[in-house]
XYZ file of N, CA and C in Angstrom:
870
model
N -29.281 -20.232 -114.122
C -28.447 -19.415 -113.664
C -27.320 -19.075 -114.692
N -27.064 -17.725 -114.846
C -26.143 -17.510 -115.783
C -24.791 -17.868 -115.578
N -24.009 -18.386 -116.575
C -22.687 -18.827 -116.214
C -21.636 -17.711 -115.951
N -20.833 -17.970 -115.102
C -19.798 -16.752 -114.813
C -18.671 -17.001 -115.710
N -17.878 -15.948 -115.939
C -16.717 -15.965 -116.736
C -15.575 -15.238 -115.942
N -14.514 -15.588 -116.324
C -13.257 -15.015 -115.521
C -12.571 -13.996 -116.465
N -12.304 -12.894 -115.961
C -11.631 -11.753 -116.752
C -10.142 -11.989 -116.490
N -9.369 -12.577 -117.114
C -7.905 -12.663 -116.802
C -7.229 -11.136 -116.904
N -7.997 -10.050 -117.371
C -7.135 -8.727 -117.457
C -7.380 -8.071 -116.392
N -8.353 -8.543 -115.371
C -8.526 -7.918 -114.208
C -7.369 -8.336 -113.196
N -6.443 -9.076 -113.626
C -5.392 -9.412 -112.498
C -4.378 -8.193 -112.532
N -3.852 -7.599 -111.410
C -3.078 -6.517 -111.284
C -2.103 -6.248 -112.390
N -1.695 -5.273 -112.742
C -0.600 -4.958 -113.870
C 0.756 -5.561 -113.547
N 0.972 -5.427 -112.183
C 2.303 -5.908 -111.766
C 2.445 -7.440 -111.988
N 1.142 -8.067 -111.516
C 1.249 -9.463 -111.679
C 1.167 -10.094 -113.102
N 0.312 -9.235 -113.899
C 0.555 -9.716 -115.427
C 2.086 -9.715 -115.767
N 2.556 -8.638 -115.568
C 4.027 -8.567 -116.007
C 4.854 -9.576 -115.643
N 4.778 -9.863 -114.281
C 5.725 -11.019 -113.796
C 5.355 -12.397 -114.559
N 3.779 -12.595 -114.581
C 3.422 -13.855 -115.302
C 4.039 -13.914 -116.672
N 4.088 -12.768 -117.436
C 4.578 -12.734 -118.694
C 5.834 -12.999 -118.790
N 6.748 -12.703 -117.837
C 8.031 -12.914 -117.690
C 8.263 -14.342 -117.461
N 7.659 -14.828 -116.226
C 7.641 -16.191 -115.800
C 7.356 -17.285 -116.934
N 6.291 -17.243 -117.828
C 5.847 -18.154 -118.618
C 6.376 -17.918 -120.134
N 7.188 -16.843 -120.289
C 7.720 -16.634 -121.521
C 6.735 -16.386 -122.555
N 5.747 -15.303 -122.260
C 4.714 -14.958 -122.966
C 5.290 -13.855 -124.052
N 5.032 -13.866 -125.249
C 5.574 -12.965 -126.076
C 4.226 -12.168 -126.653
N 4.369 -10.851 -127.011
C 3.143 -9.929 -127.423
C 2.799 -9.379 -126.009
N 1.752 -8.389 -126.288
C 1.342 -7.484 -125.315
C 0.042 -8.027 -124.676
N -0.719 -8.862 -125.263
C -1.864 -9.566 -124.653
C -1.588 -10.658 -123.552
N -1.190 -10.292 -122.578
C -0.953 -11.314 -121.574
C -2.232 -12.187 -121.127
N -3.184 -11.362 -120.937
C -4.646 -11.936 -120.337
C -4.998 -13.063 -121.367
N -5.083 -12.841 -122.605
C -5.500 -13.744 -123.884
C -4.576 -15.125 -123.784
N -3.085 -14.677 -123.614
C -2.238 -16.023 -123.534
C -2.417 -16.772 -122.306
N -2.624 -16.222 -121.271
C -2.987 -16.959 -120.024
C -4.239 -17.825 -120.177
N -5.280 -16.948 -120.813
C -6.569 -17.931 -121.089
C -6.368 -19.111 -122.025
N -5.450 -18.839 -123.066
C -5.201 -20.067 -123.933
C -4.228 -21.008 -123.221
N -3.630 -20.833 -122.349
C -2.727 -21.816 -121.632
C -3.418 -22.484 -120.344
N -4.237 -21.798 -119.736
C -4.716 -22.241 -118.463
C -6.403 -22.389 -118.615
N -6.964 -21.996 -119.503
C -8.368 -22.113 -119.841
C -9.173 -21.019 -119.368
N -10.451 -21.038 -119.518
C -11.345 -19.893 -119.165
C -11.355 -19.224 -117.842
N -10.847 -20.023 -116.885
C -10.700 -19.622 -115.555
C -9.612 -20.170 -114.750
N -8.767 -19.825 -113.666
C -7.759 -20.239 -113.223
C -8.184 -21.621 -112.372
N -7.317 -22.502 -112.177
C -7.737 -23.729 -111.423
C -6.466 -23.851 -110.505
N -6.454 -24.775 -109.643
C -5.226 -25.072 -108.681
C -4.042 -25.180 -109.343
N -4.222 -25.729 -110.629
C -2.853 -26.075 -111.483
C -2.242 -24.775 -111.846
N -3.038 -23.681 -112.110
C -2.659 -22.337 -112.435
C -1.934 -21.817 -111.150
N -2.804 -22.009 -110.052
C -2.119 -21.403 -108.682
C -0.807 -22.131 -108.243
N -0.680 -23.441 -108.694
C 0.479 -24.201 -108.412
C 1.808 -23.615 -109.283
N 1.721 -23.351 -110.452
C 2.484 -22.983 -111.214
C 3.063 -21.429 -111.178
N 1.951 -20.803 -110.599
C 2.086 -19.222 -110.710
C 2.137 -18.760 -109.243
N 2.447 -19.689 -108.394
C 2.352 -19.133 -106.785
C 3.291 -18.102 -106.429
N 4.639 -18.274 -106.804
C 5.560 -17.263 -106.489
C 5.055 -16.065 -106.962
N 4.725 -15.735 -108.252
C 4.136 -14.363 -108.569
C 3.081 -14.005 -107.934
N 2.022 -14.893 -107.565
C 0.812 -14.586 -107.072
C 0.974 -14.182 -105.741
N 1.952 -14.656 -105.119
C 2.590 -14.436 -103.603
C 3.119 -13.173 -103.698
N 4.107 -12.787 -104.441
C 4.772 -11.578 -104.300
C 4.353 -10.303 -105.036
N 3.441 -10.586 -106.078
C 3.123 -9.439 -106.913
C 1.441 -9.024 -106.714
N 0.934 -9.933 -105.891
C -0.627 -9.813 -105.599
C -0.757 -9.900 -104.114
N -0.816 -11.089 -103.588
C -1.011 -11.270 -101.919
C -0.444 -10.321 -101.241
N 1.078 -10.289 -101.203
C 2.029 -9.559 -100.310
C 1.585 -8.085 -100.663
N 0.997 -7.729 -101.640
C 1.005 -5.905 -102.013
C -0.459 -5.603 -101.571
N -1.357 -6.502 -101.178
C -2.749 -6.046 -100.780
C -3.089 -6.319 -99.378
N -2.761 -5.373 -98.280
C -3.098 -5.621 -97.027
C -4.148 -6.272 -96.525
N -5.306 -6.111 -97.003
C -6.611 -6.753 -96.825
C -6.516 -8.391 -97.148
N -6.238 -8.511 -98.501
C -6.165 -9.638 -98.949
C -5.137 -10.494 -98.282
N -3.791 -10.083 -98.082
C -2.703 -10.636 -97.332
C -3.268 -11.224 -95.979
N -4.000 -10.261 -95.196
C -4.164 -10.769 -93.862
C -5.423 -11.761 -93.958
N -6.161 -11.780 -94.981
C -7.114 -12.993 -95.077
C -6.489 -14.209 -95.370
N -5.566 -14.136 -96.324
C -4.905 -15.484 -96.901
C -4.079 -15.957 -95.680
N -3.206 -14.865 -94.997
C -2.425 -15.353 -93.781
C -3.219 -16.029 -92.739
N -4.355 -15.513 -92.603
C -5.232 -15.979 -91.270
C -5.750 -17.390 -91.722
N -6.040 -17.570 -92.927
C -6.592 -18.878 -93.406
C -5.474 -20.024 -93.359
N -4.390 -19.620 -93.870
C -3.273 -20.400 -93.860
C -2.799 -20.889 -92.357
N -2.643 -19.858 -91.414
C -2.534 -20.120 -90.288
C -3.453 -21.112 -89.484
N -4.637 -20.831 -89.769
C -5.842 -21.718 -89.119
C -5.485 -23.055 -89.657
N -5.069 -23.542 -90.613
C -4.843 -24.932 -91.092
C -3.404 -25.355 -90.775
N -2.620 -24.464 -90.026
C -1.145 -25.045 -89.488
C -0.339 -25.086 -90.526
N -0.543 -24.349 -91.690
C 0.387 -24.415 -92.815
C 1.570 -23.209 -92.478
N 2.775 -23.465 -93.010
C 3.883 -22.640 -93.048
C 4.514 -22.565 -91.498
N 5.534 -21.716 -91.319
C 6.371 -21.876 -90.051
C 5.515 -21.141 -88.957
N 5.322 -22.060 -87.878
C 4.322 -21.477 -86.692
C 5.323 -20.492 -85.940
N 6.546 -20.256 -86.074
C 7.573 -19.303 -85.471
C 7.522 -18.133 -85.868
N 6.856 -17.934 -86.955
C 6.577 -16.511 -87.786
C 5.212 -16.038 -87.388
N 5.310 -15.116 -86.379
C 4.139 -14.405 -85.916
C 3.940 -12.988 -86.271
N 3.128 -12.421 -85.777
C 2.947 -10.964 -85.936
C 2.160 -10.728 -86.894
N 1.721 -9.317 -86.861
C 0.592 -8.703 -87.921
C 1.159 -7.705 -88.755
N 2.478 -7.507 -88.621
C 3.085 -6.521 -89.556
C 3.342 -7.158 -91.174
N 3.628 -6.120 -91.900
C 3.541 -6.589 -93.385
C 4.713 -7.332 -93.392
N 5.865 -7.037 -92.861
C 6.955 -7.763 -93.004
C 6.959 -9.274 -92.653
N 6.099 -9.426 -91.331
C 6.073 -10.591 -90.842
C 4.847 -11.452 -91.464
N 4.162 -10.806 -91.965
C 3.174 -11.617 -92.896
C 3.614 -12.124 -94.250
N 4.372 -11.223 -94.860
C 5.061 -11.886 -96.170
C 6.265 -12.878 -95.771
N 6.946 -12.685 -94.810
C 7.695 -13.718 -94.129
C 7.035 -15.186 -94.118
N 6.012 -14.978 -93.411
C 5.224 -16.161 -93.073
C 4.668 -16.909 -94.412
N 4.189 -15.985 -95.341
C 3.723 -16.558 -96.803
C 4.875 -17.240 -97.417
N 6.142 -16.721 -97.345
C 7.116 -17.244 -98.094
C 7.725 -18.603 -97.399
N 7.145 -18.794 -95.929
C 7.503 -20.134 -95.381
C 6.531 -21.206 -95.830
N 5.420 -20.978 -96.343
C 4.367 -21.749 -96.713
C 4.609 -22.617 -97.973
N 4.502 -23.957 -97.846
C 4.791 -24.835 -99.036
C 3.703 -24.676 -99.981
N 4.036 -24.774 -101.295
C 3.236 -24.775 -102.428
C 2.191 -26.000 -102.327
N 1.288 -26.136 -101.457
C 0.633 -27.489 -101.050
C -0.780 -27.199 -101.646
N -1.568 -28.711 -101.968
C -2.967 -28.608 -102.310
C -3.860 -27.688 -101.079
N -3.434 -27.624 -99.904
C -4.053 -26.860 -99.071
C -4.016 -25.425 -99.277
N -2.713 -24.941 -99.564
C -2.438 -23.570 -99.854
C -3.262 -23.099 -100.959
N -3.073 -23.960 -102.068
C -3.922 -23.667 -103.523
C -5.431 -23.685 -103.242
N -6.001 -24.385 -102.342
C -7.515 -24.397 -102.211
C -7.870 -23.103 -101.374
N -6.907 -22.578 -100.622
C -7.201 -21.306 -99.909
C -7.120 -20.117 -100.853
N -6.088 -20.118 -101.717
C -5.553 -18.977 -102.571
C -6.765 -18.930 -103.786
N -7.144 -20.013 -104.359
C -8.003 -20.003 -105.506
C -9.225 -19.249 -105.594
N -10.125 -19.272 -104.538
C -11.346 -18.655 -104.382
C -11.111 -17.028 -104.540
N -10.065 -16.555 -103.642
C -9.696 -15.201 -103.811
C -9.313 -14.811 -105.171
N -8.402 -15.802 -105.922
C -8.257 -15.267 -107.299
C -9.451 -15.324 -108.159
N -10.441 -16.310 -108.035
C -11.347 -16.326 -108.954
C -12.546 -15.111 -108.603
N -12.579 -14.629 -107.249
C -13.231 -13.594 -106.993
C -12.813 -12.153 -107.637
N -11.466 -12.265 -107.623
C -10.936 -11.064 -108.393
C -11.240 -10.744 -109.730
N -11.332 -11.821 -110.704
C -11.621 -11.771 -112.269
C -12.991 -12.283 -112.443
N -13.930 -12.938 -111.573
C -15.011 -13.543 -111.844
C -16.030 -12.310 -112.065
N -16.824 -12.739 -113.260
C -18.042 -11.547 -113.457
C -19.092 -12.293 -114.063
N -20.357 -12.068 -113.704
C -21.418 -12.596 -114.387
C -22.055 -11.631 -115.297
N -22.482 -12.095 -116.504
C -22.994 -11.209 -117.358
C -23.956 -10.064 -116.882
N -24.722 -10.287 -115.997
C -25.740 -9.264 -115.573
C -25.390 -8.948 -114.285
N -24.546 -9.624 -113.495
C -24.511 -9.464 -112.115
C -23.053 -8.587 -111.809
N -23.116 -7.463 -111.111
C -21.964 -6.835 -110.969
C -22.278 -5.534 -109.935
N -21.202 -4.911 -109.551
C -21.284 -3.900 -108.600
C -22.168 -2.694 -109.101
N -22.967 -2.358 -108.389
C -24.005 -1.219 -108.764
C -23.595 0.026 -107.864
N -23.997 1.367 -108.309
C -23.552 2.409 -107.462
C -23.975 2.608 -106.301
N -24.952 1.707 -105.656
C -25.401 1.729 -104.126
C -25.931 0.386 -103.791
N -25.480 0.450 -102.463
C -25.853 -1.136 -101.978
C -27.233 -1.384 -101.997
N -28.375 -0.357 -102.160
C -29.801 -0.767 -102.282
C -30.017 -1.183 -103.731
N -28.950 -1.022 -104.718
C -29.495 -1.507 -106.079
C -29.162 -2.802 -106.334
N -30.181 -3.666 -106.611
C -29.688 -5.177 -106.758
C -29.339 -5.372 -108.261
N -28.552 -6.301 -108.330
C -28.133 -6.661 -109.810
C -29.511 -7.207 -110.416
N -29.514 -7.677 -111.813
C -30.493 -7.765 -112.479
C -30.708 -9.424 -112.761
N -29.826 -10.212 -112.479
C -29.782 -11.776 -112.686
C -30.827 -12.417 -111.761
N -31.875 -12.738 -112.233
C -32.976 -13.408 -111.073
C -32.913 -14.754 -110.868
N -33.271 -15.281 -109.663
C -33.434 -16.715 -109.453
C -34.864 -16.988 -110.143
N -34.910 -18.084 -110.719
C -35.843 -18.627 -111.291
C -37.113 -19.014 -110.311
N -38.311 -18.699 -110.445
C -39.472 -19.027 -109.730
C -39.687 -20.552 -109.763
N -40.015 -21.104 -108.424
C -40.162 -22.445 -108.312
C -38.727 -23.303 -108.379
N -37.572 -22.483 -108.383
C -36.421 -23.314 -108.340
C -36.216 -23.842 -106.743
N -35.575 -24.910 -106.870
C -35.223 -25.482 -105.495
C -34.555 -24.640 -104.523
N -33.421 -23.899 -105.186
C -32.773 -23.076 -104.444
C -33.230 -21.571 -104.611
N -33.497 -20.858 -103.430
C -33.972 -19.454 -103.465
C -33.506 -18.756 -102.429
N -34.018 -17.435 -102.244
C -33.582 -16.496 -101.319
C -33.214 -17.024 -99.873
N -34.314 -17.793 -99.341
C -34.308 -18.275 -98.088
C -33.193 -19.267 -97.698
N -32.988 -20.061 -98.818
C -32.090 -21.204 -98.800
C -30.579 -20.401 -98.648
N -30.618 -19.453 -99.532
C -29.226 -18.577 -99.508
C -29.057 -17.867 -98.317
N -30.162 -17.399 -97.858
C -30.016 -16.417 -96.625
C -29.460 -17.478 -95.369
N -30.153 -18.798 -95.399
C -29.637 -19.586 -94.385
C -28.176 -20.030 -94.515
N -27.619 -20.153 -95.754
C -26.444 -20.303 -95.816
C -25.441 -19.275 -95.466
N -25.924 -18.095 -95.810
C -25.280 -16.884 -95.352
C -25.128 -16.700 -94.021
N -26.022 -16.903 -93.144
C -26.254 -16.920 -91.766
C -25.134 -17.826 -91.112
N -25.035 -19.173 -91.756
C -24.103 -20.001 -91.302
C -22.435 -19.568 -91.432
N -22.205 -18.959 -92.536
C -20.978 -18.327 -93.102
C -20.585 -17.314 -91.926
N -21.629 -16.352 -91.752
C -21.329 -15.141 -90.763
C -21.081 -15.777 -89.356
N -21.941 -16.863 -88.952
C -21.691 -17.460 -87.622
C -20.192 -18.060 -87.531
N -19.779 -18.463 -88.561
C -18.551 -19.169 -88.490
C -17.416 -17.909 -88.353
N -17.651 -16.941 -89.288
C -16.654 -15.858 -89.335
C -16.502 -15.257 -87.955
N -17.624 -15.013 -87.237
C -17.732 -14.366 -86.055
C -17.539 -15.113 -84.838
N -17.681 -16.549 -84.955
C -17.533 -17.297 -84.114
C -18.687 -17.220 -82.978
N -20.012 -17.018 -83.231
C -20.920 -16.993 -82.555
C -22.201 -18.070 -82.746
N -23.116 -18.211 -81.900
C -24.145 -19.269 -82.136
C -25.154 -18.798 -83.049
N -25.532 -17.372 -82.997
C -26.520 -16.861 -83.916
C -26.021 -15.470 -84.122
N -26.810 -14.891 -85.339
C -26.354 -13.666 -85.694
C -27.823 -12.775 -85.802
N -27.942 -11.533 -85.601
C -28.961 -10.658 -85.700
C -29.134 -10.201 -87.181
N -30.504 -9.960 -87.169
C -30.939 -9.487 -88.433
C -31.885 -8.043 -88.069
N -31.352 -6.964 -89.019
C -31.876 -5.851 -88.651
C -33.181 -5.436 -89.398
N -33.710 -4.405 -89.265
C -35.197 -4.371 -89.912
C -35.152 -4.375 -91.502
N -34.144 -4.058 -92.029
C -34.072 -4.063 -93.509
C -33.554 -5.488 -94.053
N -33.548 -6.566 -93.208
C -33.252 -7.990 -93.472
C -31.584 -8.081 -93.717
N -30.928 -7.077 -93.533
C -29.220 -7.063 -93.495
C -28.652 -7.707 -92.165
N -27.577 -8.239 -92.116
C -26.813 -8.846 -90.996
C -25.865 -7.911 -90.777
N -25.848 -6.996 -89.472
C -25.048 -5.931 -89.356
C -23.891 -6.714 -88.382
N -22.563 -6.354 -88.842
C -21.478 -6.918 -88.069
C -20.603 -5.584 -87.582
N -20.647 -5.261 -86.325
C -20.114 -4.182 -85.754
C -18.547 -4.714 -85.450
N -17.564 -3.692 -85.908
C -16.203 -4.072 -85.586
C -15.581 -2.846 -84.910
N -14.338 -2.779 -84.924
C -13.613 -1.668 -83.937
C -14.064 -0.124 -84.389
N -14.095 -0.117 -85.818
C -14.443 1.405 -86.171
C -15.719 1.385 -87.246
N -16.301 0.460 -87.456
C -17.230 0.528 -88.658
C -18.335 -0.635 -88.390
N -19.482 -0.509 -89.203
C -20.535 -1.423 -89.360
C -20.534 -1.929 -90.611
N -20.343 -3.087 -90.774
C -20.555 -3.848 -92.038
C -21.772 -4.586 -92.036
N -22.325 -4.518 -93.157
C -23.705 -5.319 -93.516
C -23.541 -6.147 -94.488
N -24.272 -7.471 -94.344
C -24.351 -8.518 -95.356
C -25.899 -8.715 -95.841
N -25.948 -8.440 -97.129
C -27.388 -8.407 -97.649
C -27.670 -9.573 -98.682
N -28.552 -10.181 -98.483
C -29.067 -11.195 -99.496
C -30.146 -10.566 -100.319
N -30.104 -10.455 -101.438
C -31.286 -9.887 -102.542
C -32.287 -11.069 -102.571
N -33.431 -10.472 -102.544
C -34.625 -11.310 -102.545
C -34.718 -11.999 -104.029
N -34.659 -11.411 -105.117
C -34.677 -12.049 -106.306
C -33.575 -12.111 -107.099
N -32.292 -12.125 -106.577
C -31.187 -12.391 -107.240
C -30.267 -13.031 -106.598
N -29.353 -13.885 -107.127
C -28.491 -14.813 -106.658
C -27.212 -14.154 -106.297
N -27.373 -13.059 -105.482
C -25.833 -12.350 -105.023
C -26.159 -11.908 -103.555
N -24.988 -12.058 -102.968
C -24.838 -11.534 -101.504
C -23.988 -10.314 -101.735
N -24.206 -9.368 -101.033
C -23.422 -7.955 -100.912
C -23.034 -7.903 -99.606
N -21.747 -7.493 -99.422
C -21.020 -7.297 -98.317
C -20.863 -5.582 -98.332
N -21.284 -4.837 -97.524
C -21.084 -3.365 -97.683
C -20.924 -2.592 -96.478
N -20.087 -1.582 -96.305
C -20.084 -0.673 -95.242
C -19.835 0.818 -95.526
N -20.932 1.500 -95.037
C -20.552 3.163 -95.165
C -19.541 3.348 -94.171
N -18.481 3.993 -94.707
C -17.277 4.337 -93.971
C -17.290 5.969 -93.583
N -17.849 6.767 -94.265
C -17.949 8.230 -94.119
C -18.782 8.949 -94.690
N -19.416 9.775 -93.999
C -20.473 10.613 -94.726
C -20.700 12.194 -94.056
N -21.352 12.992 -94.293
C -21.579 14.391 -93.942
C -20.180 15.067 -94.153
N -19.431 15.041 -95.387
C -18.272 15.776 -95.533
C -18.591 16.761 -96.743
N -19.902 17.067 -97.075
C -19.876 17.874 -98.080
C -19.440 17.298 -99.484
N -18.987 18.009 -100.274
C -18.426 17.523 -101.606
C -17.222 17.896 -101.911
N -16.271 17.197 -101.262
C -14.617 17.317 -101.580
C -14.319 17.510 -103.026
N -13.365 18.469 -103.323
C -13.227 18.506 -104.826
C -12.227 17.452 -105.444
N -11.716 16.649 -104.395
C -10.747 15.430 -104.800
C -11.357 13.857 -104.529
N -12.648 14.067 -103.766
C -13.256 12.645 -103.370
C -13.213 11.772 -104.484
N -13.770 11.902 -105.800
C -13.816 10.932 -106.813
C -12.263 10.566 -107.070
N -11.374 11.399 -107.107
C -9.950 10.894 -107.445
C -9.604 9.861 -106.415
N -9.833 10.149 -104.861
C -9.281 9.411 -103.903
C -10.128 8.008 -104.091
N -11.453 8.010 -104.455
C -12.014 6.637 -104.532
C -11.535 5.982 -105.703
N -11.386 6.600 -106.829
C -10.631 5.922 -107.971
C -9.342 5.230 -107.662
N -8.666 6.019 -106.803
C -7.270 5.560 -106.371
C -7.593 4.342 -105.433
N -8.593 4.394 -104.487
C -8.771 3.295 -103.637
C -9.077 2.107 -104.812
N -9.684 2.057 -105.762
C -10.122 1.129 -106.610
C -8.975 0.557 -107.593
N -8.137 1.584 -107.787
C -6.945 1.190 -108.402
C -5.899 0.212 -107.747
N -5.925 0.569 -106.374
C -4.926 -0.222 -105.322
C -5.488 -1.198 -104.460
N -6.686 -1.483 -104.672
C -7.241 -2.432 -103.846
C -8.033 -3.540 -104.435
N -7.793 -4.761 -104.322
C -8.324 -5.992 -104.917
C -9.550 -6.294 -103.880
N -10.427 -7.099 -104.659
C -11.709 -7.701 -103.659
C -12.629 -6.569 -103.207
N -12.330 -5.634 -102.591
C -13.252 -4.652 -102.006
C -13.110 -3.272 -103.060
N -14.186 -2.810 -103.191
C -14.359 -1.744 -104.050
C -15.094 -0.518 -103.388
N -14.778 0.780 -103.778
C -15.372 1.907 -103.205
C -16.165 2.585 -104.128
N -17.344 3.296 -103.489
C -18.060 4.204 -104.340
C -18.435 5.715 -103.465
N -18.629 6.345 -104.242
C -18.920 7.889 -103.458
C -20.492 8.234 -104.265
N -21.361 8.152 -103.181
C -22.762 8.494 -103.894
C -23.480 8.943 -102.672
N -24.306 10.204 -102.991
C -25.090 10.756 -101.973
C -24.433 11.325 -100.777
N -22.982 11.772 -100.995
C -22.404 12.382 -99.703
C -21.580 11.130 -99.005
N -21.726 9.894 -99.449
C -21.239 8.803 -98.580
C -20.265 8.063 -99.256
N -18.996 7.540 -98.684
C -18.211 6.629 -99.165
C -18.587 5.281 -98.584
N -18.662 4.306 -99.570
C -19.306 3.002 -99.285
C -18.142 2.040 -99.930
N -17.926 1.189 -99.050
C -17.033 -0.153 -99.461
C -18.072 -1.242 -99.719
N -17.643 -2.093 -100.733
C -18.624 -3.171 -100.774
C -17.893 -4.285 -101.665
N -18.414 -5.353 -101.620
C -17.817 -6.590 -102.419
C -19.120 -7.584 -102.696
N -19.292 -8.103 -103.807
C -20.309 -9.021 -104.204
C -19.823 -10.211 -104.486
N -20.810 -11.272 -103.788
C -20.444 -12.647 -104.073
C -21.597 -13.390 -104.711
N -21.318 -14.134 -105.694
C -22.451 -14.688 -106.581
C -22.920 -15.875 -105.597
N -24.198 -15.948 -105.525
C -24.841 -16.699 -104.589
C -25.366 -18.153 -104.902
N -25.277 -18.557 -106.316
C -26.034 -19.532 -106.732
C -25.015 -20.393 -107.679
N -24.110 -21.179 -107.280
C -23.883 -21.546 -105.806
C -23.013 -20.639 -105.071
N -23.236 -20.626 -103.737
C -22.420 -19.898 -102.795
C -21.223 -20.518 -102.529
N -20.080 -19.906 -102.911
C -18.659 -20.249 -102.346
C -18.449 -19.765 -100.870
N -18.586 -20.559 -100.038
C -18.532 -20.138 -98.551
C -17.248 -19.312 -98.296
N -16.087 -20.088 -98.801
C -14.990 -19.308 -98.443
C -14.632 -18.108 -99.055
N -15.361 -17.844 -100.284
C -15.355 -16.489 -100.759
C -16.231 -15.337 -99.984
N -17.387 -15.928 -99.548
C -18.131 -15.135 -98.685
C -17.384 -14.714 -97.291
N -16.734 -15.648 -96.882
C -15.917 -15.462 -95.586
C -14.850 -14.237 -95.721
N -14.157 -14.644 -97.031
C -13.020 -13.602 -97.267
C -13.565 -12.150 -97.762
N -14.927 -12.120 -98.277
C -15.319 -10.842 -98.608
C -15.680 -10.044 -97.201
N -16.379 -10.923 -96.259
C -16.635 -10.321 -95.053
C -15.459 -9.951 -94.252
N -14.216 -10.573 -94.257
C -13.175 -10.069 -93.736
C -12.495 -8.980 -94.293
N -12.557 -9.109 -95.547
C -11.970 -7.862 -96.365
C -12.738 -6.504 -96.152
N -13.958 -6.611 -96.286
C -14.685 -5.234 -96.079
C -14.569 -4.817 -94.706
N -14.785 -5.708 -93.541
C -14.707 -5.360 -92.168
C -13.222 -4.726 -92.040
N -11.991 -5.390 -92.467
C -10.801 -4.738 -92.130
C -10.556 -3.524 -92.934
N -11.003 -3.600 -94.093
C -10.797 -2.254 -94.970
C -11.511 -1.168 -94.485
N -12.626 -1.350 -93.812
C -13.295 -0.276 -93.413
C -12.984 0.313 -92.147
N -12.682 -0.514 -91.398
C -11.805 -0.143 -90.176
C -10.607 0.604 -90.345
N -9.846 0.269 -91.399
C -8.686 1.191 -91.565
C -9.141 2.473 -92.353
N -9.935 2.311 -93.397
C -10.195 3.411 -94.112
C -11.229 4.652 -93.543
N -12.201 4.138 -92.660
C -12.893 5.220 -92.169
C -12.287 6.133 -91.440
N -11.599 5.849 -90.391
C -10.659 6.861 -89.664
C -9.773 7.805 -90.435
N -9.115 7.120 -91.588
C -8.232 7.738 -92.286
C -8.850 8.620 -93.225
N -10.015 8.438 -93.540
C -10.768 9.363 -94.687
C -11.395 10.337 -93.578
N -11.845 9.892 -92.424
C -12.288 11.298 -91.592
C -11.149 12.278 -91.380
N -10.013 11.677 -91.014
C -8.917 12.654 -90.546
C -8.658 13.566 -91.853
N -8.911 13.078 -93.046
C -8.499 13.902 -94.271
C -9.613 14.918 -94.533
N -10.948 14.371 -94.338
C -12.096 15.212 -94.786
C -12.770 15.729 -93.688
N -12.785 15.276 -92.453
C -13.853 15.529 -91.511
C -14.986 14.498 -91.643
N -16.191 14.912 -90.970
C -17.494 14.212 -91.354
C -17.676 13.179 -90.175
N -18.565 12.312 -90.701
C -18.838 11.304 -89.644
C -18.488 9.751 -89.966
N -18.232 8.946 -89.083
C -18.143 7.623 -89.289
C -18.891 7.000 -88.263
N -18.898 5.469 -88.325
C -19.884 4.805 -87.525
C -19.945 4.998 -86.016
N -18.608 5.204 -85.553
C -18.365 5.451 -84.072
C -17.401 6.556 -83.750
N -17.614 7.089 -82.688
C -16.634 8.313 -82.594
C -17.371 9.569 -82.821
N -16.520 10.798 -82.315
C -17.262 12.026 -82.641
C -17.006 12.521 -83.908
N -18.072 13.183 -84.381
C -17.911 13.775 -85.861
C -16.947 14.907 -85.766
N -16.334 15.198 -86.967
C -15.289 16.085 -87.118
C -16.016 17.282 -88.244
N -15.656 18.492 -88.193
C -16.095 19.392 -89.325
C -15.581 19.099 -90.490
N -16.284 19.273 -91.658
C -15.486 18.975 -92.993
C -14.210 19.665 -93.221
N -13.404 19.270 -93.856
C -12.158 19.649 -94.123
C -11.883 19.311 -95.429
N -11.460 20.521 -96.333
C -11.400 20.483 -97.823
C -9.996 20.667 -97.882
N -9.162 19.598 -98.296
C -7.736 19.574 -98.566
C -7.514 19.698 -100.095
N -6.466 20.185 -100.515
C -5.910 20.275 -102.024
C -5.514 18.767 -102.237
N -5.901 18.406 -103.466
C -5.348 17.126 -104.189
C -3.899 16.821 -103.843
N -3.575 15.770 -103.297
C -2.148 15.416 -102.942
C -1.820 14.043 -102.822
N -2.446 13.159 -103.397
C -2.405 11.719 -103.231
C -3.444 11.170 -102.232
N -3.409 10.002 -102.197
C -4.382 9.189 -101.352
C -3.773 9.056 -99.880
N -4.511 9.546 -98.833
C -4.044 9.305 -97.648
C -2.591 9.426 -97.209
């Protein structure tokens, strides 16, 4: 298995700027300075020292990530139980009520690692059908069937069901309010891909690539592509070893983001989503994202 590496420069620019101030980093290469100080990849020690910046400059500003972290923290009974609600204001207030504890750091760290973790030959490809090239060795004790069994257990836990369905392509479909998300285990690569086609049949809007790029600039964890007339959201998780909390977070993130984005993109461009009536294509002038 190829070793993974963490790209400190993948941290959002606002977070890097805050960390530069908080840690008194001189010079412009904040990522390199963080790597020298904290090592090749973040640990719970980094989360402990940087939690205020991570909370305010990263978690609080990404709605999907914030919801995932808040849900996990609440499930552990952390923070103030009196602060409820799903609004951004309520979730940020709840995050600020949580003590910087080992339990909190154990929840936040996998999300952080997923943000900057890269495998040398494993990464997002332009379409969900294209597998990465890092292969599982033949004869290895850990193979695609073992990974698939692990993935099914994670999906069962996320959905709160006793069993999950597998479609004719071998993917696990997850139907939500406005979208269908698929969990795919590649047969010869140690990667799990969570993806959701959120909009199609809209022709070729002049600004669609700019909109997709804006999604990717402003969203952590989940990425978007525009290919063959379809907007697809996806998140890749390294499968050997599989960090089950990472996969659960990826599933929740893609599902929630797809539910938010599909209807919003359809209102802008028309076309089809997983559910609901199709709308005729609409070609609007460029004017910012949604």
